[in-house]
Amino acid sequence: MQIQLREVTPDHIEKEKRNASQIWGKDLSINNGEHLHIVAPSGSGKTSLMHFIYGLRKDYSGSIFYDNTDIKKLSTESFSSFRQHKISIIFQDLRLFENQTVTENIEIKRILNPYHPEEKISEMARRLGIENKLKQIAKTCSYGEQQRIAIIRALMQPFDFLLLDEPYSHLDEVNRKKAMDLIYEECEKRGAAMVFADLKPLDFLKGEKVVYL
Amino acid sequence: MPLSYKNIQPLIVSGRKTSKWLGYFGLGIGVLLLFISIQMFVNIDYLLQENNPRKSGGYDFISISKTITNENMGRDNSFTNSDLANLKAEPDIAGVAPLISNKFRVRATAGDIIPFSTDLFLESIDDNFIDTVPPTFTWQPGQMVVPIIFSSDFLEMYNVFAPAQGLPQLSAKTISSVNIILECSGPYGSQNFKGNIVALSDRINSLLVPQTFMNWSNLHFMEDTTVHASRVYIKTKDANDPKLISFLDSQNYHLNKDKVKFSRIKSILQNIVSALGVFGILVIVLALMLFSFYLQLMIAKSKDNLRLLLTLGYSPQWLAKSVARTWIPVYLSIIIVALLVTEVFQLLFMQLSFVSAANLSYYPAWSVWLTALLLFGLTIFMNFKQVRKELDNIL
């Protein structure tokens, strides 16, 4: 699968920002297996870009293509199919079911299109250090723990593209490393592309194409 | 664990339990009212039609005569050809048949078995207007046996006064074996025939002979072929049609009201039952509206969770189907319980004395089953559509 951005510009963006950007108003394509690191300070539109690509918002000009299909023309049903099979996301605002347990939060994504068996949840939780939190209600976990839950949830499905929107903002160095290793591993298994957005370039990222928003 | 509604059920916040149960109750009452009224409609239709000799092939056959008043009595009050043509021209009247009577004298004796002798009148009418015409109801000149269709009302009347006169009472079966000698006489001759009652008519109060016999004998004994009909039978879709009745009134024609009373009662009963059915439909609509509000509230309360499910890749179609499907057992149980109660109602109805003799079915009518099926399909479809609409709204 390939994702193409053709002159994508948010409806409400200052001209200077647009001109300075390596993404807004430009053409960009991401293919399977590629790693794209998007660097931008707060308020420059990282989350908007992720939402545009994931199809949650349409308030932009230009076009985004999944292979040859303009996603503005995709039906809600087609989007759900893409989100089940081709594209996964870790939201900046995490978007967990607050009153569900950690396991339930992950399981609800896994059963939709299982890539991993159920046991994989506890294995990943162990690797990220939240194994003892699995039965806890999500809202009672710390933000850092919730970030790790969102990461595991995103890795439960098959995908060609993984979108990460500041996924480590509340993780310490050690946990960041652990999470990154897990994500790399999972992307490699699937031969998937990774689009990683963060405030500054991260030194432990390897072989990424870095673009400034 | 395969994907099912169970997985997402905890994420759907339900509305107020009371409004849900009130909705179930209302729907149950409405469905029951509808089923019972349909069943009663069918029952009434069946019961009253079976006993209704006037009605056949969807037509009413009623007799009319000219109203005798002080002004016109003593005059010729028979129907003229133009009267008949006028009647035929009336759009509500599908057919007209005059009852033609004998102009010669007829005297009947019943032979030795019943020492009975009386002057008679005979009439003939188009065979299509008679409710019971056996194949033997024909006559050719030279035939000595004249088939007669006898009014069952007359037989009843005869059986009332027969014992007082020392005459034997007769059953509908034995009357056909009574030999009647018809002594026909007029200025141009006289002849005896053997009369044979071949059928009883519930519809026409008369002694009917084949038209061929009436024409032949009026000509043979009286040399008179003019038609004098003081009674005319009309064939109409609905004898209770106010337009028809006002037309007949305007022509000063007298309609036998007793004969149409039966279908008036039927029409009143069916109107009452229909009103009950309409009320049932109204209750169903109200209950479904209550459900619809309940559903809206449920989806509004679960809006964030549903939106997140859609964001995670859950298909709106699957979600709508799964949520709508949870109501299937409820709707199904309501309809099954209503069908069972209708069945019990039908069984109780069959116990009534005036019903037990009739050949009514012990089971609900097919129209009730069909309504049940349609109602079930409709409610599920409406639910699905509504959930889908609400989901599209939150996207």
XYZ file of C-alpha atoms in Angstrom:
608
model
C 0.000 0.000 0.000
C 1.072 3.559 -0.619
C -0.138 6.795 0.945
C 0.216 9.933 -1.152
C -0.244 13.513 -0.047
C -0.863 15.948 -2.891
C -0.677 19.608 -1.943
C -2.490 18.976 1.305
C -3.084 22.239 3.170
C -5.295 22.735 6.204
C -8.136 25.191 5.618
C -6.971 27.474 8.426
C -3.200 27.917 8.272
C -1.057 31.013 8.031
C 0.700 31.532 4.718
C 4.178 31.723 6.306
C 3.726 28.406 8.046
C 2.552 26.830 4.830
C 5.515 28.123 2.869
C 8.013 27.013 5.476
C 6.569 23.524 5.734
C 8.030 20.510 3.939
C 4.607 18.867 3.932
C 1.801 21.449 3.629
C 1.111 22.230 -0.011
C 3.780 19.765 -1.174
C 3.615 16.269 -2.652
C 4.775 13.396 -0.505
C 4.400 9.654 -0.758
C 5.027 6.955 1.835
C 5.419 3.308 0.873
C 5.351 0.026 2.761
C 8.367 -0.437 4.966
C 9.372 3.256 5.018
C 9.840 5.223 8.216
C 8.825 8.855 8.121
C 9.613 11.099 11.067
C 7.614 14.305 11.122
C 9.084 16.971 13.382
C 7.164 20.054 14.381
C 6.657 22.284 17.370
C 3.320 22.434 19.167
C 0.451 23.966 17.235
C 1.939 23.422 13.796
C -0.626 20.824 12.794
C 0.885 17.398 13.533
C -2.341 16.052 14.967
C -4.328 17.614 12.119
C -2.089 15.852 9.595
C -2.504 12.506 11.392
C -6.275 12.984 11.481
C -6.338 13.924 7.793
C -4.392 10.783 6.884
C -6.542 8.583 9.162
C -9.675 10.106 7.619
C -11.119 11.693 10.752
C -11.141 15.214 9.333
C -11.678 16.664 5.903
C -11.024 20.355 6.500
C -8.093 20.562 4.079
C -7.476 21.324 0.432
C -5.471 19.017 -1.824
C -5.848 15.249 -1.760
C -4.732 12.228 0.197
C -4.659 8.900 -1.590
C -4.686 5.355 -0.232
C -3.128 3.680 -3.278
C -5.213 5.261 -6.037
C -8.267 6.189 -4.021
C -8.873 9.740 -2.886
C -9.905 9.245 0.722
C -12.379 12.110 0.583
C -14.433 9.821 -1.647
C -14.258 6.816 0.684
C -17.460 5.716 2.403
C -17.548 5.183 6.162
C -17.716 1.447 5.485
C -14.551 1.532 3.353
C -12.781 3.530 6.035
C -13.652 0.948 8.644
C -12.253 -1.746 6.370
C -8.985 0.201 5.929
C -8.796 0.763 9.702
C -9.276 -2.940 10.321
C -6.740 -4.198 7.790
C -4.374 -1.527 6.550
C -3.861 1.377 8.863
C -3.475 1.700 12.628
C -2.963 4.728 14.839
C -1.772 5.825 18.262
C -3.577 9.041 19.085
C -1.930 11.856 20.972
C -5.011 12.039 23.174
C -4.934 8.201 23.452
C -8.711 7.715 23.144
C -9.253 4.837 25.533
C -12.527 3.568 26.937
C -11.984 5.100 30.350
C -14.342 2.829 32.254
C -13.091 -0.399 30.698
C -10.183 -2.419 32.014
C -6.808 -2.290 30.303
C -7.327 -5.769 28.820
C -10.807 -4.876 27.558
C -9.431 -1.761 25.895
C -6.840 -3.774 24.012
C -9.096 -6.748 23.337
C -11.795 -4.642 21.715
C -9.319 -3.729 18.991
C -7.759 -7.200 18.758
C -11.042 -9.072 18.164
C -11.966 -6.775 15.304
C -9.288 -8.361 13.142
C -6.937 -10.482 15.248
C -3.291 -10.384 14.165
C -2.035 -11.671 17.502
C -3.479 -14.298 19.821
C -4.956 -13.141 23.130
C -1.821 -14.188 25.055
C 0.185 -11.610 23.162
C -1.519 -8.866 25.190
C 0.087 -9.935 28.464
C 3.404 -10.554 26.719
C 3.487 -7.021 25.320
C 2.232 -5.600 28.619
C 5.130 -7.364 30.348
C 7.615 -5.885 27.921
C 6.248 -2.393 28.475
C 5.994 -2.809 32.233
C 2.219 -2.640 32.668
C 1.534 -6.333 33.177
C 0.132 -5.772 36.667
C -2.243 -3.127 35.347
C -4.151 -5.374 32.947
C -7.187 -5.780 35.168
C -7.248 -2.164 36.245
C -9.809 0.338 34.958
C -8.096 2.493 32.316
C -8.906 5.854 33.855
C -7.162 4.848 37.084
C -3.864 4.315 35.246
C -1.291 7.096 34.939
C -0.981 8.943 31.629
C 2.272 7.151 30.888
C 0.578 3.790 31.472
C -2.328 4.821 29.316
C 0.116 5.703 26.523
C 1.509 2.190 26.697
C -2.029 0.727 26.595
C -2.722 2.759 23.430
C 0.523 1.495 21.878
C -0.327 -2.154 22.562
C -3.879 -1.639 21.277
C -2.567 -0.231 17.975
C -0.272 -3.243 17.523
C -3.033 -5.840 17.845
C -4.225 -5.615 14.248
C -2.639 -6.202 10.853
C -1.531 -2.962 9.154
C 0.538 -1.539 6.322
C 0.777 1.854 7.989
C 1.211 2.811 11.609
C 0.546 6.436 12.505
C 2.084 7.626 15.777
C 1.165 11.026 17.157
C 3.603 11.925 19.973
C 3.303 8.444 21.434
C 6.069 8.848 24.020
C 5.278 12.251 25.440
C 4.808 10.896 28.967
C 7.369 8.077 28.932
C 10.795 8.135 30.500
C 13.869 7.266 28.431
C 13.881 3.573 29.408
C 10.233 3.045 28.644
C 10.490 5.053 25.443
C 13.224 2.724 24.279
C 11.236 -0.367 25.181
C 8.163 0.920 23.385
C 10.146 1.942 20.323
C 11.770 -1.490 20.098
C 8.381 -3.155 20.254
C 6.951 -0.864 17.583
C 9.937 -1.421 15.259
C 9.619 -5.152 15.727
C 5.904 -5.162 14.926
C 6.322 -2.937 11.882
C 9.123 -5.128 10.590
C 6.997 -8.262 11.014
C 4.340 -6.711 8.801
C 6.724 -4.887 6.458
C 4.716 -1.831 7.396
C 5.445 1.862 7.054
C 5.642 4.097 10.103
C 4.665 7.758 10.243
C 5.987 9.179 13.477
C 5.192 12.702 14.581
C 6.958 14.387 17.491
C 8.071 17.763 18.766
C 11.782 17.228 18.147
C 13.972 14.702 16.312
C 14.439 11.636 18.488
C 17.995 10.363 18.621
C 17.079 6.701 19.007
C 15.080 6.543 15.790
C 16.940 4.661 13.114
C 16.988 5.177 9.383
C 14.112 7.616 9.268
C 13.367 10.145 6.644
C 12.908 13.318 8.684
C 10.605 16.067 7.425
C 9.711 19.332 9.127
C 6.105 20.375 9.218
C -13.285 -14.928 21.148
C -15.171 -14.112 17.927
C -16.510 -10.620 17.412
C -20.026 -10.208 18.725
C -22.328 -7.653 20.262
C -21.333 -8.966 23.693
C -17.933 -7.342 23.286
C -19.336 -3.908 22.790
C -22.400 -4.257 25.012
C -20.689 -2.740 28.086
C -19.953 0.351 25.992
C -23.614 0.950 25.143
C -25.221 2.802 28.008
C -28.877 1.851 28.296
C -31.630 4.375 28.856
C -34.209 4.424 31.621
C -35.504 0.944 32.393
C -39.065 2.160 33.065
C -39.479 3.685 29.623
C -38.135 0.470 28.095
C -40.640 -1.715 29.953
C -43.426 0.747 29.277
C -42.539 0.501 25.597
C -42.630 -3.325 25.707
C -45.965 -3.255 27.497
C -47.487 -0.740 25.089
C -46.230 -2.657 22.079
C -47.634 -5.905 23.511
C -51.070 -4.375 24.089
C -51.096 -2.755 20.647
C -50.037 -5.935 18.840
C -52.598 -7.967 20.786
C -55.398 -5.523 19.972
C -54.428 -5.606 16.310
C -54.273 -9.415 16.140
C -57.546 -9.913 17.985
C -59.370 -7.351 15.896
C -58.121 -8.943 12.666
C -59.164 -12.355 13.981
C -62.588 -11.033 14.998
C -63.025 -9.326 11.649
C -62.354 -12.635 9.909
C -64.627 -14.504 12.354
C -67.523 -12.094 11.850
C -67.055 -12.163 8.107
C -67.111 -15.951 8.112
C -69.974 -16.420 10.562
C -72.311 -13.871 9.043
C -71.533 -14.746 5.475
C -72.142 -18.454 5.965
C -75.655 -17.776 7.208
C -76.441 -15.197 4.652
C -78.397 -16.628 1.721
C -78.840 -13.257 0.090
C -75.178 -12.971 -0.474
C -73.393 -14.900 -3.183
C -70.329 -14.178 -5.249
C -69.943 -10.898 -3.390
C -73.429 -9.706 -4.393
C -76.541 -9.009 -2.364
C -79.880 -10.146 -3.789
C -82.799 -8.198 -2.409
C -86.444 -7.966 -3.363
C -88.187 -4.665 -3.905
C -91.823 -3.840 -4.533
C -93.745 -0.645 -4.997
C -94.859 0.953 -1.736
C -98.605 0.578 -1.377
C -100.163 3.784 -0.107
C -103.769 4.960 0.236
C -103.309 6.900 -2.998
C -102.093 4.093 -5.212
C -103.873 1.092 -3.736
C -106.311 -0.456 -6.139
C -104.210 0.618 -9.110
C -101.785 -1.568 -11.005
C -98.636 -1.430 -8.901
C -96.611 -3.850 -10.931
C -93.288 -2.867 -12.482
C -93.480 -1.612 -16.068
C -90.785 -2.245 -18.653
C -89.550 1.317 -18.217
C -89.343 0.805 -14.424
C -87.153 -2.238 -15.062
C -85.029 -0.322 -17.574
C -84.584 2.490 -15.020
C -83.449 0.022 -12.385
C -81.006 -1.588 -14.798
C -79.541 1.819 -15.632
C -78.712 2.499 -11.973
C -74.924 1.999 -11.554
C -75.226 0.390 -8.108
C -77.524 -2.313 -9.465
C -75.715 -5.146 -11.203
C -78.800 -7.057 -12.302
C -82.580 -6.985 -12.235
C -85.005 -9.922 -12.374
C -88.765 -9.595 -12.073
C -90.774 -12.289 -10.321
C -93.423 -13.336 -12.836
C -96.559 -14.836 -11.363
C -99.222 -17.104 -12.755
C -102.354 -15.514 -14.230
C -104.283 -18.805 -14.433
C -105.741 -20.535 -11.412
C -103.643 -23.101 -9.600
C -105.043 -25.439 -7.018
C -102.758 -27.764 -5.131
C -103.632 -31.023 -3.394
C -101.145 -33.183 -1.614
C -102.739 -36.515 -2.415
C -103.768 -39.059 0.190
C -100.853 -38.694 2.620
C -101.618 -35.130 3.536
C -105.283 -34.253 3.176
C -104.538 -30.751 2.079
C -105.879 -28.621 -0.670
C -105.402 -24.921 -1.384
C -105.280 -22.278 -4.061
C -101.679 -21.468 -4.846
C -99.649 -18.853 -6.528
C -96.568 -19.751 -8.512
C -93.780 -17.478 -9.577
C -90.742 -17.734 -11.789
C -87.516 -15.789 -11.898
C -84.195 -15.847 -13.724
C -82.341 -18.937 -12.433
C -79.264 -16.803 -11.726
C -81.159 -15.080 -8.922
C -82.059 -18.297 -7.088
C -79.679 -19.424 -4.342
C -80.352 -23.156 -4.820
C -80.897 -24.402 -8.351
C -80.604 -28.169 -8.743
C -80.016 -29.507 -12.280
C -83.540 -30.988 -12.199
C -85.066 -27.491 -12.105
C -86.047 -27.537 -15.811
C -89.289 -28.027 -17.671
C -90.153 -28.738 -21.283
C -93.634 -28.638 -22.801
C -95.149 -32.086 -22.525
C -93.378 -32.808 -19.240
C -95.921 -33.793 -16.591
C -93.713 -33.218 -13.591
C -93.120 -29.581 -12.637
C -90.090 -28.961 -10.401
C -90.749 -26.477 -7.609
C -88.361 -24.521 -5.412
C -90.096 -23.924 -2.115
C -89.345 -21.107 0.313
C -87.849 -22.436 3.515
C -89.731 -19.700 5.384
C -92.995 -21.157 4.046
C -91.978 -24.611 5.235
C -91.295 -23.196 8.665
C -94.645 -21.455 8.665
C -96.404 -24.633 7.530
C -94.782 -26.624 10.330
C -96.083 -24.079 12.829
C -99.723 -24.362 11.890
C -99.765 -27.981 10.596
C -100.288 -29.708 14.001
C -103.290 -27.476 14.793
C -104.834 -28.449 11.455
C -104.122 -32.146 12.013
C -101.502 -32.163 9.287
C -98.102 -33.865 9.620
C -95.017 -31.708 10.102
C -92.416 -32.063 7.398
C -88.666 -31.942 7.437
C -86.644 -30.338 4.668
C -85.786 -33.832 3.423
C -89.247 -35.354 3.452
C -90.849 -32.422 1.662
C -89.262 -33.514 -1.593
C -91.112 -36.848 -1.361
C -94.539 -35.218 -0.994
C -96.566 -35.566 -4.162
C -98.375 -32.394 -5.036
C -101.013 -32.325 -7.707
C -101.139 -28.945 -9.445
C -104.540 -28.324 -11.042
C -103.989 -25.509 -13.529
C -107.017 -24.003 -15.192
C -107.973 -20.957 -17.217
C -110.443 -19.881 -19.890
C -108.432 -21.684 -22.553
C -108.039 -25.038 -20.898
C -107.061 -26.940 -17.830
C -104.481 -29.579 -17.004
C -103.129 -31.440 -13.979
C -99.412 -31.634 -13.309
C -97.391 -33.418 -10.718
C -95.471 -30.931 -8.575
C -92.154 -32.021 -7.141
C -90.263 -29.905 -4.602
C -86.642 -30.135 -5.727
C -85.062 -27.564 -3.408
C -85.683 -25.060 -0.654
C -84.727 -21.431 -1.056
C -83.646 -19.239 1.816
C -83.478 -16.219 -0.408
C -86.781 -16.043 -2.250
C -90.083 -16.267 -0.392
C -92.156 -17.904 -3.062
C -93.053 -21.078 -4.885
C -90.779 -20.994 -7.862
C -91.306 -22.932 -11.070
C -89.048 -22.887 -14.156
C -89.536 -19.863 -16.411
C -90.355 -22.150 -19.361
C -93.322 -23.584 -17.456
C -94.609 -20.147 -16.429
C -94.406 -18.763 -19.965
C -95.994 -21.849 -21.493
C -98.858 -22.058 -18.989
C -99.660 -18.324 -18.984
C -99.926 -18.546 -22.758
C -101.694 -21.900 -22.816
C -104.374 -21.258 -20.174
C -104.771 -17.458 -20.432
C -103.304 -16.554 -23.835
C -101.557 -13.671 -22.018
C -97.842 -13.026 -22.282
C -97.621 -9.534 -20.770
C -95.241 -9.261 -17.878
C -96.758 -8.178 -14.583
C -94.167 -8.230 -11.883
C -95.147 -6.838 -8.525
C -91.821 -7.902 -7.082
C -88.401 -7.450 -8.554
C -85.112 -8.879 -7.330
C -82.061 -6.721 -7.685
C -78.464 -7.800 -7.552
C -76.137 -5.270 -5.917
C -72.668 -5.089 -4.412
C -73.960 -3.645 -1.157
C -77.582 -3.611 -0.075
C -76.653 -1.113 2.643
C -75.224 1.430 0.269
C -76.898 4.725 1.278
C -76.887 5.855 -2.370
C -78.853 2.793 -3.444
C -81.298 3.130 -0.554
C -81.972 6.797 -1.288
C -82.474 5.954 -4.984
C -85.002 3.243 -4.092
C -86.736 5.619 -1.667
C -86.947 8.310 -4.331
C -88.663 5.829 -6.648
C -91.111 4.863 -3.869
C -89.843 1.317 -3.899
C -90.160 -0.715 -0.783
C -87.170 -2.693 0.392
C -87.490 -5.594 2.749
C -85.574 -4.098 5.675
C -85.451 -7.349 7.628
C -83.362 -8.851 4.893
C -80.689 -6.176 5.033
C -80.675 -5.903 8.831
C -78.311 -8.842 8.993
C -75.676 -7.215 6.890
C -76.213 -3.922 8.715
C -75.340 -5.703 11.967
C -72.354 -7.268 10.274
C -71.203 -3.949 8.961
C -71.597 -2.316 12.382
C -69.717 -5.151 14.091
C -66.950 -5.023 11.524
C -66.704 -1.266 11.915
C -66.335 -1.650 15.677
C -63.666 -4.313 15.231
C -61.902 -2.199 12.600
C -61.911 0.753 15.002
C -60.357 -1.535 17.602
C -57.716 -2.535 15.044
C -56.993 1.105 14.202
C -56.686 1.803 17.919
C -54.253 -1.137 18.130
C -52.175 0.331 15.293
C -52.183 3.691 17.080
C -50.926 2.068 20.283
C -48.213 0.258 18.289
C -47.120 3.525 16.681
C -46.975 5.216 20.102
C -45.013 2.310 21.589
C -42.586 2.364 18.658
C -42.155 6.095 19.130
C -41.367 5.506 22.778
C -38.796 2.913 21.687
C -37.402 5.336 19.194
C -36.885 7.959 21.934
C -35.354 5.300 24.128
C -32.995 4.333 21.318
C -32.049 7.948 20.641
C -31.323 8.477 24.305
C -29.294 5.275 24.459
C -27.201 6.293 21.462
C -26.799 9.861 22.734
C -25.574 8.538 26.089
C -23.165 6.128 24.376
C -22.112 8.669 21.759
C -18.445 8.943 22.833
C -17.977 5.201 23.046
C -19.690 4.587 19.708
C -17.604 7.282 18.038
C -14.439 5.703 19.393
C -15.537 2.270 18.160
C -16.054 3.727 14.684
C -12.661 5.439 14.910
C -11.028 2.151 15.838
C -12.432 0.574 12.680
C -15.791 -0.870 13.705
C -18.116 -0.801 10.721
C -21.203 1.426 11.103
C -23.237 -1.251 9.310
C -22.097 -3.935 11.739
C -22.716 -1.693 14.745
C -26.207 -0.751 13.544
C -27.025 -4.395 12.831
C -25.671 -5.578 16.185
C -27.502 -2.939 18.189
C -30.746 -3.459 16.231
C -30.410 -7.240 16.545
C -30.539 -7.053 20.336
C -34.212 -6.136 20.025
C -35.114 -9.173 17.914
C -35.762 -11.491 20.906
C -37.897 -8.804 22.533
C -40.014 -8.174 19.445
C -40.233 -11.878 18.715
C -41.406 -12.690 22.253
C -43.980 -9.893 22.189
C -45.377 -11.141 18.891
C -45.354 -14.801 19.975
C -47.115 -13.984 23.262
C -49.683 -11.879 21.373
C -50.246 -14.792 18.942
C -50.702 -17.207 21.847
C -53.205 -14.899 23.550
C -55.028 -14.522 20.220
C -55.134 -18.330 19.985
C -56.576 -18.588 23.519
C -59.065 -15.878 22.625
C -60.075 -17.809 19.498
C -60.532 -21.020 21.507
C -62.723 -19.175 24.014
C -64.665 -17.583 21.172
C -65.295 -21.034 19.713
C -66.958 -22.034 22.988
C -69.751 -19.506 22.464
C -73.020 -21.277 21.623
C -73.667 -19.436 18.357
C -70.157 -20.112 17.139
C -69.648 -23.728 18.092
C -71.767 -25.055 15.252
C -69.922 -23.088 12.617
C -66.947 -24.506 10.869
C -64.499 -21.870 12.140
C -60.790 -22.632 12.359
C -59.315 -23.256 15.802
C -56.182 -21.393 14.771
C -55.653 -17.712 14.059
C -56.456 -16.670 10.498
C -53.668 -16.459 7.922
C -54.095 -12.693 7.880
C -53.084 -12.637 11.571
C -49.933 -14.654 10.792
C -49.147 -12.400 7.872
C -49.626 -9.288 10.017
C -47.358 -10.811 12.683
C -44.673 -11.429 10.069
C -44.979 -7.979 8.543
C -44.966 -6.313 11.946
C -41.853 -8.218 12.962
C -40.025 -7.322 9.767
C -41.136 -3.714 9.956
C -40.052 -3.164 13.568
C -36.621 -4.711 12.992
C -36.141 -2.747 9.785
C -37.189 0.520 11.442
C -34.862 -0.115 14.371
C -31.934 -0.808 12.079
C -32.630 2.297 10.002
C -32.870 4.465 13.087
C -29.664 3.157 14.694
C -27.874 3.614 11.358
C -29.152 7.183 11.088
C -28.076 7.996 14.635
C -24.623 6.497 14.001
C -24.207 8.524 10.817
C -25.118 11.601 12.842
C -22.343 11.045 15.366
C -19.690 10.430 12.709
